[in-house]
Amino acid sequence: MQFETEAGRLYARDGEGRLTAEVTFPQVEEGVVEINHTFVDESLRGQGVAGQAMEAVAALLREKGWKARPSCSYAAKWFRSHSEYSDVLA
């Protein structure tokens, strides 16, 4: 799946422009974001799309040298299961 990014948001749309996946991460202080929302359309659930989105967000944060505070329950669980990204956590 190909994701697009904008300030505080990573998302994907289908061919009709409908939102199919999203992770939001507003900046809460200099170099720190809060991952506060994940969404995957029902048609894609159970296919690993949320995990792909989280991996893309973690890679983006690592590239920018930013840290994350996951308040979204899915994001918090994902980071607990993916210790290779622990360096991204604030």
PDB file of C-alpha atoms in Angstrom:
ATOM      1  CA  MET A   1       0.000   0.000   0.000  1.00  0.00           C
ATOM      2  CA  GLN A   2       1.237   3.458  -0.854  1.00  0.00           C
ATOM      3  CA  PHE A   3       0.891   6.101   1.829  1.00  0.00           C
ATOM      4  CA  GLU A   4       0.916   9.863   1.528  1.00  0.00           C
ATOM      5  CA  THR A   5       2.027  12.235   4.252  1.00  0.00           C
ATOM      6  CA  GLU A   6       1.283  15.747   5.345  1.00  0.00           C
ATOM      7  CA  ALA A   7       1.973  17.562   8.603  1.00  0.00           C
ATOM      8  CA  GLY A   8       0.922  15.240  11.413  1.00  0.00           C
ATOM      9  CA  ARG A   9      -0.766  12.691   9.184  1.00  0.00           C
ATOM     10  CA  LEU A  10      -0.047   9.596   7.104  1.00  0.00           C
ATOM     11  CA  TYR A  11      -2.884   8.226   4.982  1.00  0.00           C
ATOM     12  CA  ALA A  12      -3.969   6.213   1.948  1.00  0.00           C
ATOM     13  CA  ARG A  13      -6.909   6.580  -0.410  1.00  0.00           C
ATOM     14  CA  ASP A  14      -8.464   4.141  -2.832  1.00  0.00           C
ATOM     15  CA  GLY A  15      -8.841   4.755  -6.574  1.00  0.00           C
ATOM     16  CA  GLU A  16     -12.026   6.725  -5.942  1.00  0.00           C
ATOM     17  CA  GLY A  17     -10.348   9.047  -3.441  1.00  0.00           C
ATOM     18  CA  ARG A  18     -11.972   7.440  -0.396  1.00  0.00           C
ATOM     19  CA  LEU A  19      -9.861   7.368   2.783  1.00  0.00           C
ATOM     20  CA  THR A  20      -8.796   3.770   3.458  1.00  0.00           C
ATOM     21  CA  ALA A  21      -6.119   4.132   6.148  1.00  0.00           C
ATOM     22  CA  GLU A  22      -4.831   6.900   8.402  1.00  0.00           C
ATOM     23  CA  VAL A  23      -2.518   7.584  11.327  1.00  0.00           C
ATOM     24  CA  THR A  24      -2.523  11.031  12.909  1.00  0.00           C
ATOM     25  CA  PHE A  25       0.385  12.334  14.950  1.00  0.00           C
ATOM     26  CA  PRO A  26       0.251  16.042  15.838  1.00  0.00           C
ATOM     27  CA  GLN A  27       3.373  17.655  17.235  1.00  0.00           C
ATOM     28  CA  VAL A  28       3.031  18.211  20.997  1.00  0.00           C
ATOM     29  CA  GLU A  29       6.430  19.754  21.624  1.00  0.00           C
ATOM     30  CA  GLU A  30       9.624  20.362  19.695  1.00  0.00           C
ATOM     31  CA  GLY A  31      10.599  17.044  18.055  1.00  0.00           C
ATOM     32  CA  VAL A  32       7.822  15.054  19.780  1.00  0.00           C
ATOM     33  CA  VAL A  33       4.520  13.892  18.293  1.00  0.00           C
ATOM     34  CA  GLU A  34       1.527  12.159  19.834  1.00  0.00           C
ATOM     35  CA  ILE A  35       0.224   9.239  17.793  1.00  0.00           C
ATOM     36  CA  ASN A  36      -3.413   9.689  18.718  1.00  0.00           C
ATOM     37  CA  HIS A  37      -5.426   7.908  16.030  1.00  0.00           C
ATOM     38  CA  THR A  38      -5.236   4.965  13.649  1.00  0.00           C
ATOM     39  CA  PHE A  39      -7.915   4.023  11.140  1.00  0.00           C
ATOM     40  CA  VAL A  40      -8.290   1.260   8.563  1.00  0.00           C
ATOM     41  CA  ASP A  41     -11.384   0.885   6.412  1.00  0.00           C
ATOM     42  CA  GLU A  42     -13.458  -2.218   7.139  1.00  0.00           C
ATOM     43  CA  SER A  43     -12.695  -3.609   3.677  1.00  0.00           C
ATOM     44  CA  LEU A  44      -8.970  -3.785   4.541  1.00  0.00           C
ATOM     45  CA  ARG A  45      -9.063  -4.901   8.172  1.00  0.00           C
ATOM     46  CA  GLY A  46      -7.154  -8.052   9.047  1.00  0.00           C
ATOM     47  CA  GLN A  47      -4.717  -7.585   6.158  1.00  0.00           C
ATOM     48  CA  GLY A  48      -1.891  -5.901   8.067  1.00  0.00           C
ATOM     49  CA  VAL A  49      -2.621  -2.406   6.761  1.00  0.00           C
ATOM     50  CA  ALA A  50      -2.541  -0.764  10.210  1.00  0.00           C
ATOM     51  CA  GLY A  51       0.835  -2.366  10.880  1.00  0.00           C
ATOM     52  CA  GLN A  52       2.151  -1.142   7.531  1.00  0.00           C
ATOM     53  CA  ALA A  53       0.960   2.362   8.343  1.00  0.00           C
ATOM     54  CA  MET A  54       2.590   2.280  11.779  1.00  0.00           C
ATOM     55  CA  GLU A  55       5.851   1.031  10.291  1.00  0.00           C
ATOM     56  CA  ALA A  56       5.769   3.890   7.773  1.00  0.00           C
ATOM     57  CA  VAL A  57       5.117   6.423  10.559  1.00  0.00           C
ATOM     58  CA  ALA A  58       7.923   5.000  12.712  1.00  0.00           C
ATOM     59  CA  ALA A  59      10.334   5.128   9.755  1.00  0.00           C
ATOM     60  CA  LEU A  60       9.307   8.729   9.018  1.00  0.00           C
ATOM     61  CA  LEU A  61       9.828   9.759  12.637  1.00  0.00           C
ATOM     62  CA  ARG A  62      13.198   8.020  12.747  1.00  0.00           C
ATOM     63  CA  GLU A  63      14.244   9.777   9.531  1.00  0.00           C
ATOM     64  CA  LYS A  64      13.296  13.179  10.979  1.00  0.00           C
ATOM     65  CA  GLY A  65      14.863  12.436  14.361  1.00  0.00           C
ATOM     66  CA  TRP A  66      11.512  12.867  16.103  1.00  0.00           C
ATOM     67  CA  LYS A  67      10.087  10.920  19.038  1.00  0.00           C
ATOM     68  CA  ALA A  68       6.562   9.592  19.568  1.00  0.00           C
ATOM     69  CA  ARG A  69       4.157   9.323  22.451  1.00  0.00           C
ATOM     70  CA  PRO A  70       1.484   6.829  21.430  1.00  0.00           C
ATOM     71  CA  SER A  71      -1.877   7.595  23.073  1.00  0.00           C
ATOM     72  CA  CYS A  72      -3.844   5.532  20.556  1.00  0.00           C
ATOM     73  CA  SER A  73      -4.319   2.018  21.960  1.00  0.00           C
ATOM     74  CA  TYR A  74      -3.363   0.355  18.671  1.00  0.00           C
ATOM     75  CA  ALA A  75      -0.180   2.436  18.337  1.00  0.00           C
ATOM     76  CA  ALA A  76       0.843   1.700  21.941  1.00  0.00           C
ATOM     77  CA  LYS A  77       0.307  -2.036  21.393  1.00  0.00           C
ATOM     78  CA  TRP A  78       2.182  -1.916  18.076  1.00  0.00           C
ATOM     79  CA  PHE A  79       5.243  -0.313  19.686  1.00  0.00           C
ATOM     80  CA  ARG A  80       5.218  -2.911  22.488  1.00  0.00           C
ATOM     81  CA  SER A  81       5.292  -5.635  19.815  1.00  0.00           C
ATOM     82  CA  HIS A  82       7.985  -3.953  17.690  1.00  0.00           C
ATOM     83  CA  SER A  83      10.925  -3.281  19.977  1.00  0.00           C
ATOM     84  CA  GLU A  84      13.101  -2.542  16.928  1.00  0.00           C
ATOM     85  CA  TYR A  85      11.407   0.864  16.914  1.00  0.00           C
ATOM     86  CA  SER A  86      11.868   1.598  20.626  1.00  0.00           C
ATOM     87  CA  ASP A  87      14.348   4.352  19.723  1.00  0.00           C
ATOM     88  CA  VAL A  88      11.419   6.334  18.306  1.00  0.00           C
ATOM     89  CA  LEU A  89       9.546   6.445  21.620  1.00  0.00           C
ATOM     90  CA  ALA A  90       9.775   9.543  23.793  1.00  0.00           C
TER      91      ALA A  90
END
